[in-house]
Each structure stands twice: as C-alpha cells, then as structure tokens.
Amino acid sequence: DHNSVANQIALKQAAEKFGLNYGFGVELQTLEEVHVLGYFETVEDILKMDEWLCEVSDPAPNRIDLFGNQWIVDQDDTLIKQHSGSLIRSLNASLNQCVSRIHACHGKAVLAHVLGRSNGIIHQLAFIPKNLAIDGIEVNEIGQKQELIEKFPWLANVPFFLNSDAHRLIDLRDADETDWLDDWETLWRKRE
C-alpha cells in the first residue's frame, strides 16, 4: 500500500487463509518525495499508523482518469469502497517525521529502492544522512549493497533487502536467491 494501510488487515486475513506468513507494510512518500517502507508486527501498530496517515495525507481528490482506481477490498478481494484521496501525492511530512512516526508505531523504517529508481533517497537527495534513524535498506540488485557501503560506511551493519518493494510480480525474487529471512529477523532483533 502507498501512503495508506487500508488493505493491510484484509491482506493478512487472506494470507492466513492460505497458510502464508504476513508482515504489515506501507510505502510512504515523504515531502522530499523519498520512498520509505514501514514494517509492523501487529494490527494495533498498523492502525496507529493509519491514524497518522489520515492526518498527513494530501487532501486532494484522486484523479481516476490519470492515476487509476484506489480500491479497498476485503480478504476475498471483494470491493468494499474506493479511497477518494490522492495516494500518489507526497505526505505532508518530512523524511525524518515519517521515520519517527514509523518508530512511534513500533515499526521498522527501511529506505526503499535506494539506487536505480526514482523516489529512492539517492535519486532525490543524492546522499543518505548519517543521522537518519533507519533500520534497513532496500536495493534492486545484489551488487548495490557493496556500492552503498563503500559510499556510506555506516550502513555496513544495517540489514539489506532485495526487491522487498517490488512493484511488479516479475521483480519478486525466489526465497532461495536471497538471505532475506536472516535480514528480516535481524531487523526485528534491533529494538529501540
């Protein structure tokens, strides 16, 4: 979900129905147009995040003719309603505010598609602030991890994820292609 968690509970219910593990997540677009992933463990945490997103979302209506439908569905993929606000727009919150809110809701903040795609922090800001309290980094290719560590050595101990923010099914990696489970467990061991 982008700037919304409206489908998260239904997705968890659908995953459970098919015996799949599920972690709550949202992709936020900051005022700087940087994409940040927020991961959460509980329904309560995602609902707290939803309250804040309602406060900082851009109130402009969605242009279906330009941006398409923004469906909210139940666990059986049945249409419940359409989200009326424009989820494609940036939130009225800075990068630091988004990261802080993710943490306040007991979540983990991961910079999305850091290299190679628009709305990654390098594309938008050209650097990663050393004092940014991120919990992880998402890259699109395995070689990008080393490239980032060489440029920003303080990232050496941060968990890295490969295409966890894949926008197309073809971009998803098979579980045996990555050590994502180890990094996922490391992410949640790092408690504030």
Tab-separated table of C-alpha atoms in Angstrom:
chain	number	residue	atom	x	y	z
A	1	ASP	CA	0.000	0.000	0.000
A	2	HIS	CA	1.249	3.502	-0.878
A	3	ASN	CA	0.564	6.209	1.747
A	4	SER	CA	-2.275	4.031	3.062
A	5	VAL	CA	-2.753	0.890	5.122
A	6	ALA	CA	-6.419	0.445	4.197
A	7	ASN	CA	-5.866	-3.027	2.683
A	8	GLN	CA	-3.435	-4.384	5.271
A	9	ILE	CA	-5.842	-6.254	7.548
A	10	ALA	CA	-7.602	-7.862	4.572
A	11	LEU	CA	-4.229	-8.927	3.138
A	12	LYS	CA	-3.237	-10.531	6.439
A	13	GLN	CA	-6.564	-12.381	6.607
A	14	ALA	CA	-6.118	-13.620	3.031
A	15	ALA	CA	-2.541	-14.739	3.750
A	16	GLU	CA	-3.644	-16.657	6.849
A	17	LYS	CA	-6.406	-18.326	4.840
A	18	PHE	CA	-3.719	-19.795	2.555
A	19	GLY	CA	-1.195	-20.563	5.301
A	20	LEU	CA	1.218	-17.773	4.344
A	21	ASN	CA	3.280	-15.662	6.728
A	22	TYR	CA	2.428	-11.979	6.512
A	23	GLY	CA	4.084	-8.822	7.768
A	24	PHE	CA	2.262	-5.490	7.693
A	25	GLY	CA	3.851	-2.868	5.465
A	26	VAL	CA	3.353	0.500	3.851
A	27	GLU	CA	5.364	2.609	1.422
A	28	LEU	CA	5.404	6.279	2.395
A	29	GLN	CA	6.261	9.159	0.091
A	30	THR	CA	7.791	11.992	2.107
A	31	LEU	CA	7.695	15.732	1.380
A	32	GLU	CA	11.104	15.267	-0.260
A	33	GLU	CA	9.485	12.578	-2.463
A	34	VAL	CA	11.670	9.890	-0.880
A	35	HIS	CA	10.057	6.462	-0.505
A	36	VAL	CA	10.327	4.830	2.924
A	37	LEU	CA	8.954	1.412	3.808
A	38	GLY	CA	7.353	0.937	7.208
A	39	TYR	CA	7.033	-2.618	8.526
A	40	PHE	CA	4.869	-3.542	11.515
A	41	GLU	CA	4.087	-6.675	13.500
A	42	THR	CA	0.614	-6.083	14.922
A	43	VAL	CA	-2.816	-4.866	13.851
A	44	GLU	CA	-2.713	-2.295	16.671
A	45	ASP	CA	0.517	-0.806	15.322
A	46	ILE	CA	-0.766	-0.575	11.755
A	47	LEU	CA	-3.981	1.066	12.993
A	48	LYS	CA	-1.932	3.667	14.902
A	49	MET	CA	-0.017	4.321	11.693
A	50	ASP	CA	-3.322	4.687	9.833
A	51	GLU	CA	-4.486	7.426	12.237
A	52	TRP	CA	-1.339	9.436	11.493
A	53	LEU	CA	-1.567	8.847	7.740
A	54	CYS	CA	-5.095	10.293	7.773
A	55	GLU	CA	-3.672	13.447	9.388
A	56	VAL	CA	-0.762	13.953	6.967
A	57	SER	CA	-2.235	12.725	3.671
A	58	ASP	CA	-2.735	15.234	0.892
A	59	PRO	CA	-6.464	16.099	0.823
A	60	ALA	CA	-6.616	16.476	-2.964
A	61	PRO	CA	-9.052	14.034	-4.594
A	62	ASN	CA	-7.709	11.181	-6.685
A	63	ARG	CA	-7.921	11.656	-10.464
A	64	ILE	CA	-9.057	8.214	-11.573
A	65	ASP	CA	-8.604	9.247	-15.219
A	66	LEU	CA	-4.880	9.841	-14.560
A	67	PHE	CA	-3.947	7.574	-11.639
A	68	GLY	CA	-6.499	4.782	-11.739
A	69	ASN	CA	-8.710	3.306	-9.078
A	70	GLN	CA	-7.638	3.000	-5.456
A	71	TRP	CA	-9.711	0.049	-4.306
A	72	ILE	CA	-10.166	-1.048	-0.725
A	73	VAL	CA	-11.057	-4.740	-0.622
A	74	ASP	CA	-11.812	-7.477	1.885
A	75	GLN	CA	-9.888	-10.731	2.383
A	76	ASP	CA	-11.768	-12.313	-0.557
A	77	ASP	CA	-10.805	-9.434	-2.885
A	78	THR	CA	-14.352	-8.118	-2.848
A	79	LEU	CA	-14.587	-4.374	-3.381
A	80	ILE	CA	-15.583	-2.515	-0.214
A	81	LYS	CA	-15.050	1.047	-1.386
A	82	GLN	CA	-12.720	3.360	-3.255
A	83	HIS	CA	-10.158	5.544	-1.489
A	84	SER	CA	-11.064	9.090	-2.531
A	85	GLY	CA	-7.836	10.931	-1.651
A	86	SER	CA	-4.847	11.023	-3.988
A	87	LEU	CA	-2.421	8.414	-2.629
A	88	ILE	CA	0.146	9.168	-5.348
A	89	ARG	CA	0.988	12.546	-3.788
A	90	SER	CA	3.585	13.135	-1.092
A	91	LEU	CA	2.532	13.145	2.527
A	92	ASN	CA	2.648	16.416	4.434
A	93	ALA	CA	5.541	15.009	6.462
A	94	SER	CA	9.315	15.115	6.047
A	95	LEU	CA	11.632	12.124	5.782
A	96	ASN	CA	12.603	12.476	9.459
A	97	GLN	CA	8.960	12.805	10.504
A	98	CYS	CA	7.991	9.660	8.577
A	99	VAL	CA	10.832	7.627	10.087
A	100	SER	CA	9.980	8.930	13.576
A	101	ARG	CA	6.293	8.057	13.163
A	102	ILE	CA	7.104	4.532	11.963
A	103	HIS	CA	9.191	4.069	15.124
A	104	ALA	CA	6.484	5.629	17.327
A	105	CYS	CA	4.113	2.963	15.996
A	106	HIS	CA	6.636	0.208	16.903
A	107	GLY	CA	7.603	-0.283	13.266
A	108	LYS	CA	10.835	-0.506	11.340
A	109	ALA	CA	11.838	2.077	8.728
A	110	VAL	CA	13.555	0.843	5.569
A	111	LEU	CA	14.681	3.150	2.758
A	112	ALA	CA	13.043	1.910	-0.458
A	113	HIS	CA	14.824	1.241	-3.780
A	114	VAL	CA	17.780	3.388	-2.720
A	115	LEU	CA	19.586	3.137	-6.074
A	116	GLY	CA	18.282	2.856	-9.591
A	117	ARG	CA	14.703	4.084	-9.321
A	118	SER	CA	13.041	7.429	-8.912
A	119	ASN	CA	11.907	8.273	-5.394
A	120	GLY	CA	14.876	6.483	-3.878
A	121	ILE	CA	16.837	8.642	-1.452
A	122	ILE	CA	19.935	8.832	-3.698
A	123	HIS	CA	17.845	9.952	-6.679
A	124	GLN	CA	16.017	12.557	-4.596
A	125	LEU	CA	18.703	13.831	-2.193
A	126	ALA	CA	21.960	12.450	-3.663
A	127	PHE	CA	23.066	11.166	-0.223
A	128	ILE	CA	21.938	9.302	2.880
A	129	PRO	CA	22.112	11.429	6.044
A	130	LYS	CA	24.320	9.755	8.635
A	131	ASN	CA	21.941	10.675	11.458
A	132	LEU	CA	18.816	9.271	9.744
A	133	ALA	CA	17.440	6.612	12.117
A	134	ILE	CA	16.716	3.934	9.517
A	135	ASP	CA	16.514	0.241	10.317
A	136	GLY	CA	17.214	-1.168	6.853
A	137	ILE	CA	17.956	-0.547	3.185
A	138	GLU	CA	16.151	-1.991	0.173
A	139	VAL	CA	18.055	-2.387	-3.095
A	140	ASN	CA	17.096	-3.684	-6.529
A	141	GLU	CA	20.269	-5.657	-7.279
A	142	ILE	CA	22.664	-7.570	-5.051
A	143	GLY	CA	25.724	-5.523	-6.151
A	144	GLN	CA	24.114	-2.311	-4.901
A	145	LYS	CA	24.732	-3.320	-1.278
A	146	GLN	CA	28.511	-3.122	-1.623
A	147	GLU	CA	28.278	0.086	-3.648
A	148	LEU	CA	26.262	1.749	-0.879
A	149	ILE	CA	28.547	0.519	1.909
A	150	GLU	CA	31.573	1.918	0.067
A	151	LYS	CA	29.905	5.342	-0.223
A	152	PHE	CA	28.243	5.288	3.205
A	153	PRO	CA	30.306	3.032	5.527
A	154	TRP	CA	27.884	3.439	8.446
A	155	LEU	CA	25.429	1.237	6.533
A	156	ALA	CA	27.636	-1.859	6.935
A	157	ASN	CA	25.641	-3.135	9.927
A	158	VAL	CA	22.199	-2.283	8.569
A	159	PRO	CA	20.039	-5.139	7.195
A	160	PHE	CA	19.655	-5.061	3.400
A	161	PHE	CA	16.659	-6.350	1.461
A	162	LEU	CA	16.468	-7.270	-2.207
A	163	ASN	CA	13.351	-6.033	-4.046
A	164	SER	CA	11.141	-6.138	-0.963
A	165	ASP	CA	9.321	-3.200	-2.597
A	166	ALA	CA	8.867	-4.912	-5.952
A	167	HIS	CA	6.160	-3.137	-7.929
A	168	ARG	CA	5.720	-5.983	-10.420
A	169	LEU	CA	5.458	-9.735	-9.878
A	170	ILE	CA	8.380	-10.303	-12.241
A	171	ASP	CA	10.629	-8.336	-9.858
A	172	LEU	CA	9.997	-10.650	-6.905
A	173	ARG	CA	12.917	-12.926	-6.106
A	174	ASP	CA	12.681	-16.580	-5.155
A	175	ALA	CA	13.373	-17.188	-1.491
A	176	ASP	CA	16.493	-19.213	-2.326
A	177	GLU	CA	18.007	-16.265	-4.252
A	178	THR	CA	18.402	-14.078	-1.162
A	179	ASP	CA	19.158	-14.327	2.530
A	180	TRP	CA	16.155	-12.090	3.210
A	181	LEU	CA	14.911	-14.178	6.126
A	182	ASP	CA	18.141	-13.609	8.083
A	183	ASP	CA	17.954	-9.859	7.427
A	184	TRP	CA	14.244	-9.811	8.314
A	185	GLU	CA	14.983	-11.480	11.663
A	186	THR	CA	17.910	-9.101	12.254
A	187	LEU	CA	15.625	-6.149	11.545
A	188	TRP	CA	13.238	-7.173	14.330
A	189	ARG	CA	16.034	-8.055	16.797
A	190	LYS	CA	17.217	-4.440	16.630
A	191	ARG	CA	14.796	-2.983	19.170
A	192	GLU	CA	14.832	0.637	20.258
